Short mmCIF file of C-alpha atoms in Angstrom, two decimals:
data_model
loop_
_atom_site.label_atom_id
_atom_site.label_comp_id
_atom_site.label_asym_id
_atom_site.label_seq_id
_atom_site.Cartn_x
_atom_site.Cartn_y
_atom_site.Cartn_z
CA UNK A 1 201.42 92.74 40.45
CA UNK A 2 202.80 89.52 40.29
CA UNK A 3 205.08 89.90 37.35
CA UNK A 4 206.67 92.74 40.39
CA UNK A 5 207.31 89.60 42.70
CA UNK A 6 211.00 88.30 43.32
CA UNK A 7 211.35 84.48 42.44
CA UNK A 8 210.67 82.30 45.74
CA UNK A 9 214.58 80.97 46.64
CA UNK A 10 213.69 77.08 47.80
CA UNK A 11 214.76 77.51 51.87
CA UNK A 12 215.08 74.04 52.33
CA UNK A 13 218.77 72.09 53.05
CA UNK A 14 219.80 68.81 52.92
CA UNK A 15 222.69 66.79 52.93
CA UNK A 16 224.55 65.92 49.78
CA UNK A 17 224.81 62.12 50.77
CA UNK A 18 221.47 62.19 51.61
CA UNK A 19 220.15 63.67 48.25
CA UNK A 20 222.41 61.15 46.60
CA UNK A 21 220.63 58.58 48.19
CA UNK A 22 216.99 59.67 47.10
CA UNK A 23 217.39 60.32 43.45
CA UNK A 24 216.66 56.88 42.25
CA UNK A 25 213.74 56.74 44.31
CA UNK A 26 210.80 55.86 42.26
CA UNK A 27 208.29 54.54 44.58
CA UNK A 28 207.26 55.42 48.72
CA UNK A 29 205.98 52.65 51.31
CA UNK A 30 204.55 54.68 54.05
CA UNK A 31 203.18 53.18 57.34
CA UNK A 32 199.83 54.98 58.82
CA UNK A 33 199.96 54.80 62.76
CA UNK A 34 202.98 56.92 63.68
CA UNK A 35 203.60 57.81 60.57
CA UNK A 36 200.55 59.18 58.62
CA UNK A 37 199.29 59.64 61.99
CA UNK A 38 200.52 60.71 65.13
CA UNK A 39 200.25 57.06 66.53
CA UNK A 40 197.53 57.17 68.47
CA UNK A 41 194.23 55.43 67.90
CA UNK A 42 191.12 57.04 68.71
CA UNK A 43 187.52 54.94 69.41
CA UNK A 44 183.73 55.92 68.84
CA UNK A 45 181.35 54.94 71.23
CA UNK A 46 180.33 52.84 68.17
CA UNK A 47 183.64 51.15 68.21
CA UNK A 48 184.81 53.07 64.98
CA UNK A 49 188.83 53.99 64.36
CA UNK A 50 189.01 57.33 64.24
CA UNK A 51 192.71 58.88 62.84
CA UNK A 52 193.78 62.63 62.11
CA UNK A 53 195.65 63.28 59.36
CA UNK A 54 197.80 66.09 58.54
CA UNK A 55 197.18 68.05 55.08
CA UNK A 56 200.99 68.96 54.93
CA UNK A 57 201.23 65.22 54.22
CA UNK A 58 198.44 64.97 51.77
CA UNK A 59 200.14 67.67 49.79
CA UNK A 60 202.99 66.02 50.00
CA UNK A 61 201.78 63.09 48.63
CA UNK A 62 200.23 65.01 45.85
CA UNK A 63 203.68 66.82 44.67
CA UNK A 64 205.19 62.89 44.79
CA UNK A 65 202.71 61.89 42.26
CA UNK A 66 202.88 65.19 40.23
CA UNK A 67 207.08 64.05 39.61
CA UNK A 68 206.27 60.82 38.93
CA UNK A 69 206.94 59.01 42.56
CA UNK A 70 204.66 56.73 43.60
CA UNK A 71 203.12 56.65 47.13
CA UNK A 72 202.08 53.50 48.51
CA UNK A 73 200.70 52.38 51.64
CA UNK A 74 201.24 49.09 53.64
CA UNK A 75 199.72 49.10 57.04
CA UNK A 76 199.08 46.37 59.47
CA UNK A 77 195.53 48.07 60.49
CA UNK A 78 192.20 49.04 58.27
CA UNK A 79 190.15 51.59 58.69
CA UNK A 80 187.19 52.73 56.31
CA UNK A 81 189.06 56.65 57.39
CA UNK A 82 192.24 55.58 56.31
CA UNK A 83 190.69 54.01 52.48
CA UNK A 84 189.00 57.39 52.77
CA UNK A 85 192.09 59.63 53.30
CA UNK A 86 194.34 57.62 50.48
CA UNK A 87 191.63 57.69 47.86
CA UNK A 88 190.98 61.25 48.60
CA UNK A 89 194.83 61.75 47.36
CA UNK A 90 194.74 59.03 44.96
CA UNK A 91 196.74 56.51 46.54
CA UNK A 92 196.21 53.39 44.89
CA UNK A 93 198.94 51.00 46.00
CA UNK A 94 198.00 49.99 49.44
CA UNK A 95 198.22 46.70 51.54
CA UNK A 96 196.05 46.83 54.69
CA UNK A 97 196.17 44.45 57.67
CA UNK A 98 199.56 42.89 57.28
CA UNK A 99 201.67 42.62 59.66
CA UNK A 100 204.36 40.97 57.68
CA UNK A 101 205.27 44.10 55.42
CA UNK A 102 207.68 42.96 52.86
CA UNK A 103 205.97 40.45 51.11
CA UNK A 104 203.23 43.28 50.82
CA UNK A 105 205.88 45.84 49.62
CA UNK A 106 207.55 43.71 47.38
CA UNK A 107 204.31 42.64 45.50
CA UNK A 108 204.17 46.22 44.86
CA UNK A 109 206.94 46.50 43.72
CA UNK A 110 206.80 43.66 41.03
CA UNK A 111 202.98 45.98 39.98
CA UNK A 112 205.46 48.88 39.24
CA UNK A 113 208.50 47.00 37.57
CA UNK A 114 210.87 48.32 40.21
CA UNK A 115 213.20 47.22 43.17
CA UNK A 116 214.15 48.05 46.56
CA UNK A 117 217.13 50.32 45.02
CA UNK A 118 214.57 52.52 44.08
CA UNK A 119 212.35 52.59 46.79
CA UNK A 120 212.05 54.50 49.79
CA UNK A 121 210.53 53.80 52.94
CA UNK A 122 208.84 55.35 55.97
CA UNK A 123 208.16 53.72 59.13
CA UNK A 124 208.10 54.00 62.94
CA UNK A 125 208.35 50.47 64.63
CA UNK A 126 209.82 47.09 64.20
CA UNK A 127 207.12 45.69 61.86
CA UNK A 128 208.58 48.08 59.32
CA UNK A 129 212.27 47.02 59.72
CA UNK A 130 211.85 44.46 56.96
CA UNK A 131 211.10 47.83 54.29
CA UNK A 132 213.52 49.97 56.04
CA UNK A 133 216.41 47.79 55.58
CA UNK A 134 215.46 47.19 51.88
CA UNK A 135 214.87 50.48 50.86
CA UNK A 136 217.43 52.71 49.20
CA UNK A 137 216.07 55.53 51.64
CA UNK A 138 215.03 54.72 55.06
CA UNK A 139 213.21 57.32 56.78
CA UNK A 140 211.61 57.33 60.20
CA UNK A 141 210.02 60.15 62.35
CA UNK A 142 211.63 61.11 65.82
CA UNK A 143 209.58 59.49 67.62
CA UNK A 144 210.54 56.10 65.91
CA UNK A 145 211.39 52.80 68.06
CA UNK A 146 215.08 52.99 69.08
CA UNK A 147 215.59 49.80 66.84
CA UNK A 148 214.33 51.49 63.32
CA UNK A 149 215.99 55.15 64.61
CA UNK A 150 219.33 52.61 64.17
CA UNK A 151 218.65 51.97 60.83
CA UNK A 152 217.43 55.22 59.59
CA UNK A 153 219.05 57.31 56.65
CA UNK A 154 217.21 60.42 57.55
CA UNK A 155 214.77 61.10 60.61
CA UNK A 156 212.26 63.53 60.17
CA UNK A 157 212.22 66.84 62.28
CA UNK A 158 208.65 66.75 62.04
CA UNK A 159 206.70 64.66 64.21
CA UNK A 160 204.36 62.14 62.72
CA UNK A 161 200.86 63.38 61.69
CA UNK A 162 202.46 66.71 61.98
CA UNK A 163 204.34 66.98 58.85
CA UNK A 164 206.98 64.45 58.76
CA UNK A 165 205.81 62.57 55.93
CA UNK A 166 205.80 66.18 54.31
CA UNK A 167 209.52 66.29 54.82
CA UNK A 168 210.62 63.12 53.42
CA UNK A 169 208.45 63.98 50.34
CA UNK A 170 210.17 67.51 50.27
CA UNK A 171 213.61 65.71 50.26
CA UNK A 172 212.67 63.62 47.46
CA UNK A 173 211.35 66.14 45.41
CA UNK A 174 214.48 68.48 45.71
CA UNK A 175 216.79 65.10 45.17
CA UNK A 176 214.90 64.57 42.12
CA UNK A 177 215.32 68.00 40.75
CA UNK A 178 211.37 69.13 40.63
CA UNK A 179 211.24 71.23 44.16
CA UNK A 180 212.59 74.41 43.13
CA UNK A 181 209.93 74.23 39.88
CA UNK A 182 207.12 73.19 41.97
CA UNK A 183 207.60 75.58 44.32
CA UNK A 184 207.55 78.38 41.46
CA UNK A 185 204.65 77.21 39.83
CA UNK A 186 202.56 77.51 43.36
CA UNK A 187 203.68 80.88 44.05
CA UNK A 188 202.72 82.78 40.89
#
Protein backbone atom coordinates (compact mmCIF):
# COMPACT_ATOMS: atom_id res chain seq x y z
CA UNK A 1 0.00 0.00 0.00
CA UNK A 2 2.68 2.16 0.68
CA UNK A 3 4.65 1.80 -2.48
CA UNK A 4 0.77 3.57 -3.77
CA UNK A 5 1.66 6.68 -1.49
CA UNK A 6 2.72 10.12 -3.14
CA UNK A 7 6.18 11.38 -1.74
CA UNK A 8 5.52 13.79 1.40
CA UNK A 9 6.44 17.56 -0.26
CA UNK A 10 8.44 19.23 2.97
CA UNK A 11 5.59 22.24 3.82
CA UNK A 12 7.89 24.15 5.67
CA UNK A 13 9.37 27.91 4.40
CA UNK A 14 12.03 29.88 5.37
CA UNK A 15 13.91 32.69 4.40
CA UNK A 16 16.89 32.43 2.12
CA UNK A 17 19.09 34.75 4.42
CA UNK A 18 18.01 32.93 7.14
CA UNK A 19 18.95 29.40 5.77
CA UNK A 20 22.21 30.98 4.77
CA UNK A 21 22.82 31.77 8.13
CA UNK A 22 22.23 28.16 9.64
CA UNK A 23 24.21 25.98 7.37
CA UNK A 24 27.44 26.15 9.19
CA UNK A 25 25.78 25.44 12.27
CA UNK A 26 27.38 22.55 13.92
CA UNK A 27 26.47 22.75 17.46
CA UNK A 28 22.95 24.17 19.60
CA UNK A 29 23.12 25.98 23.16
CA UNK A 30 19.61 25.82 24.33
CA UNK A 31 18.36 27.47 27.60
CA UNK A 32 15.60 25.32 29.69
CA UNK A 33 13.15 27.86 31.47
CA UNK A 34 11.39 29.63 28.60
CA UNK A 35 12.87 27.82 26.27
CA UNK A 36 12.72 23.99 26.83
CA UNK A 37 9.98 24.96 29.01
CA UNK A 38 7.30 27.26 28.98
CA UNK A 39 9.03 29.40 31.76
CA UNK A 40 7.30 28.65 34.51
CA UNK A 41 8.50 26.75 37.54
CA UNK A 42 6.35 24.44 39.26
CA UNK A 43 6.94 23.24 43.27
CA UNK A 44 6.06 19.90 45.19
CA UNK A 45 4.88 20.10 48.49
CA UNK A 46 8.31 18.41 48.96
CA UNK A 47 9.99 21.40 47.53
CA UNK A 48 10.86 19.48 44.21
CA UNK A 49 11.15 21.49 40.57
CA UNK A 50 8.78 20.19 38.59
CA UNK A 51 9.07 21.26 34.49
CA UNK A 52 6.93 20.03 31.39
CA UNK A 53 8.52 19.39 28.46
CA UNK A 54 7.29 19.24 25.05
CA UNK A 55 8.03 15.93 22.88
CA UNK A 56 7.98 18.10 19.61
CA UNK A 57 11.24 19.35 21.12
CA UNK A 58 12.66 16.06 22.14
CA UNK A 59 12.20 14.94 18.58
CA UNK A 60 13.68 17.69 17.53
CA UNK A 61 16.59 17.24 19.34
CA UNK A 62 16.78 13.71 18.17
CA UNK A 63 16.69 14.64 14.20
CA UNK A 64 19.74 17.35 15.29
CA UNK A 65 21.79 14.53 16.45
CA UNK A 66 20.71 12.08 13.64
CA UNK A 67 22.55 15.06 10.98
CA UNK A 68 25.27 15.41 12.98
CA UNK A 69 24.31 18.79 15.11
CA UNK A 70 25.00 18.77 18.43
CA UNK A 71 22.52 19.88 21.17
CA UNK A 72 23.80 21.27 24.22
CA UNK A 73 22.36 22.66 27.23
CA UNK A 74 23.56 25.58 29.51
CA UNK A 75 21.09 26.57 32.12
CA UNK A 76 21.43 28.71 35.14
CA UNK A 77 19.01 26.19 37.22
CA UNK A 78 19.29 22.16 38.07
CA UNK A 79 16.84 19.97 38.35
CA UNK A 80 17.15 16.04 38.77
CA UNK A 81 13.81 16.38 35.83
CA UNK A 82 15.75 18.35 33.65
CA UNK A 83 19.22 15.62 33.86
CA UNK A 84 16.29 13.26 33.39
CA UNK A 85 14.72 14.79 30.23
CA UNK A 86 18.37 15.46 28.42
CA UNK A 87 19.68 11.99 29.13
CA UNK A 88 16.46 10.54 28.02
CA UNK A 89 17.45 12.24 24.45
CA UNK A 90 21.03 11.84 24.89
CA UNK A 91 22.12 15.19 25.53
CA UNK A 92 25.45 15.10 26.83
CA UNK A 93 26.86 18.62 26.67
CA UNK A 94 25.21 20.46 29.43
CA UNK A 95 26.29 23.20 31.99
CA UNK A 96 23.81 23.56 34.89
CA UNK A 97 23.62 26.40 37.43
CA UNK A 98 25.51 29.14 35.67
CA UNK A 99 24.43 32.12 35.39
CA UNK A 100 27.33 33.45 33.47
CA UNK A 101 26.64 31.45 30.11
CA UNK A 102 29.50 32.03 27.85
CA UNK A 103 32.27 30.82 29.63
CA UNK A 104 29.99 27.61 29.93
CA UNK A 105 29.26 27.67 26.12
CA UNK A 106 32.53 28.34 25.06
CA UNK A 107 34.12 25.41 27.10
CA UNK A 108 31.87 23.48 24.99
CA UNK A 109 32.79 24.58 22.35
CA UNK A 110 36.66 24.02 22.75
CA UNK A 111 35.09 19.82 23.76
CA UNK A 112 33.79 19.90 20.10
CA UNK A 113 36.70 21.75 18.19
CA UNK A 114 34.31 24.43 16.99
CA UNK A 115 33.50 28.26 17.25
CA UNK A 116 30.79 30.61 17.67
CA UNK A 117 30.53 30.82 13.63
CA UNK A 118 29.17 27.59 13.84
CA UNK A 119 27.02 27.67 16.62
CA UNK A 120 23.59 28.49 17.15
CA UNK A 121 21.83 29.63 20.04
CA UNK A 122 18.45 29.65 21.78
CA UNK A 123 17.47 31.74 24.57
CA UNK A 124 14.75 33.89 26.19
CA UNK A 125 16.28 36.51 28.66
CA UNK A 126 19.27 38.64 29.23
CA UNK A 127 21.48 35.95 30.85
CA UNK A 128 21.58 34.44 27.38
CA UNK A 129 22.61 37.66 25.49
CA UNK A 130 26.27 36.75 25.93
CA UNK A 131 25.43 33.26 23.45
CA UNK A 132 23.03 35.10 21.37
CA UNK A 133 25.34 37.70 20.26
CA UNK A 134 28.09 35.06 19.59
CA UNK A 135 26.25 32.70 17.79
CA UNK A 136 26.05 32.56 14.02
CA UNK A 137 22.17 31.95 14.57
CA UNK A 138 20.38 33.62 17.30
CA UNK A 139 17.06 32.34 17.98
CA UNK A 140 14.58 33.29 20.66
CA UNK A 141 10.86 32.35 21.24
CA UNK A 142 8.08 35.15 21.15
CA UNK A 143 7.81 35.48 24.29
CA UNK A 144 11.58 36.49 24.66
CA UNK A 145 12.72 39.72 26.79
CA UNK A 146 12.42 42.79 24.53
CA UNK A 147 16.32 43.09 24.86
CA UNK A 148 17.22 39.42 23.26
CA UNK A 149 13.89 39.85 20.70
CA UNK A 150 16.53 42.91 19.48
CA UNK A 151 19.11 40.69 18.79
CA UNK A 152 17.35 37.79 17.37
CA UNK A 153 17.97 36.28 13.76
CA UNK A 154 14.82 34.29 13.81
CA UNK A 155 11.96 34.18 16.56
CA UNK A 156 10.11 31.20 16.86
CA UNK A 157 6.26 31.10 16.06
CA UNK A 158 6.00 28.53 18.55
CA UNK A 159 5.84 29.34 22.04
CA UNK A 160 8.36 27.86 24.38
CA UNK A 161 7.63 24.34 25.75
CA UNK A 162 5.20 24.25 22.95
CA UNK A 163 7.33 23.56 20.05
CA UNK A 164 9.63 26.35 19.48
CA UNK A 165 12.71 24.60 20.05
CA UNK A 166 11.12 22.15 17.39
CA UNK A 167 11.21 24.98 14.91
CA UNK A 168 14.63 26.18 15.19
CA UNK A 169 15.72 22.48 14.88
CA UNK A 170 13.40 22.19 11.74
CA UNK A 171 15.21 25.28 10.25
CA UNK A 172 18.47 23.80 10.77
CA UNK A 173 17.77 20.64 9.44
CA UNK A 174 16.28 22.02 6.09
CA UNK A 175 19.46 24.66 6.01
CA UNK A 176 21.60 21.74 6.26
CA UNK A 177 20.02 19.80 3.50
CA UNK A 178 18.72 16.56 5.65
CA UNK A 179 14.82 17.74 6.22
CA UNK A 180 13.34 16.75 3.09
CA UNK A 181 15.24 13.04 3.61
CA UNK A 182 14.24 12.79 7.11
CA UNK A 183 10.99 13.56 6.55
CA UNK A 184 10.80 10.66 3.79
CA UNK A 185 12.34 8.17 5.75
CA UNK A 186 9.50 8.74 8.68
CA UNK A 187 6.71 8.54 6.38
CA UNK A 188 7.26 5.21 4.62
Amino acid sequence: MSADLPPLRPALNFDPELLLRAQPVRVVFFDVDGVLTDGGLYFSEGGETLKRFHTLDGHGIKQLQRAGITPAVVSGRDSLALRARLGALGVAHTRFGTEDKRPAAEAILAELGLDWSQAAAMGDDWPDLPMLRRAALACVPPSAHPEVLAVAHHVTRALPGAGAVRELCDLLLVAQGVYAAQLAEAAR
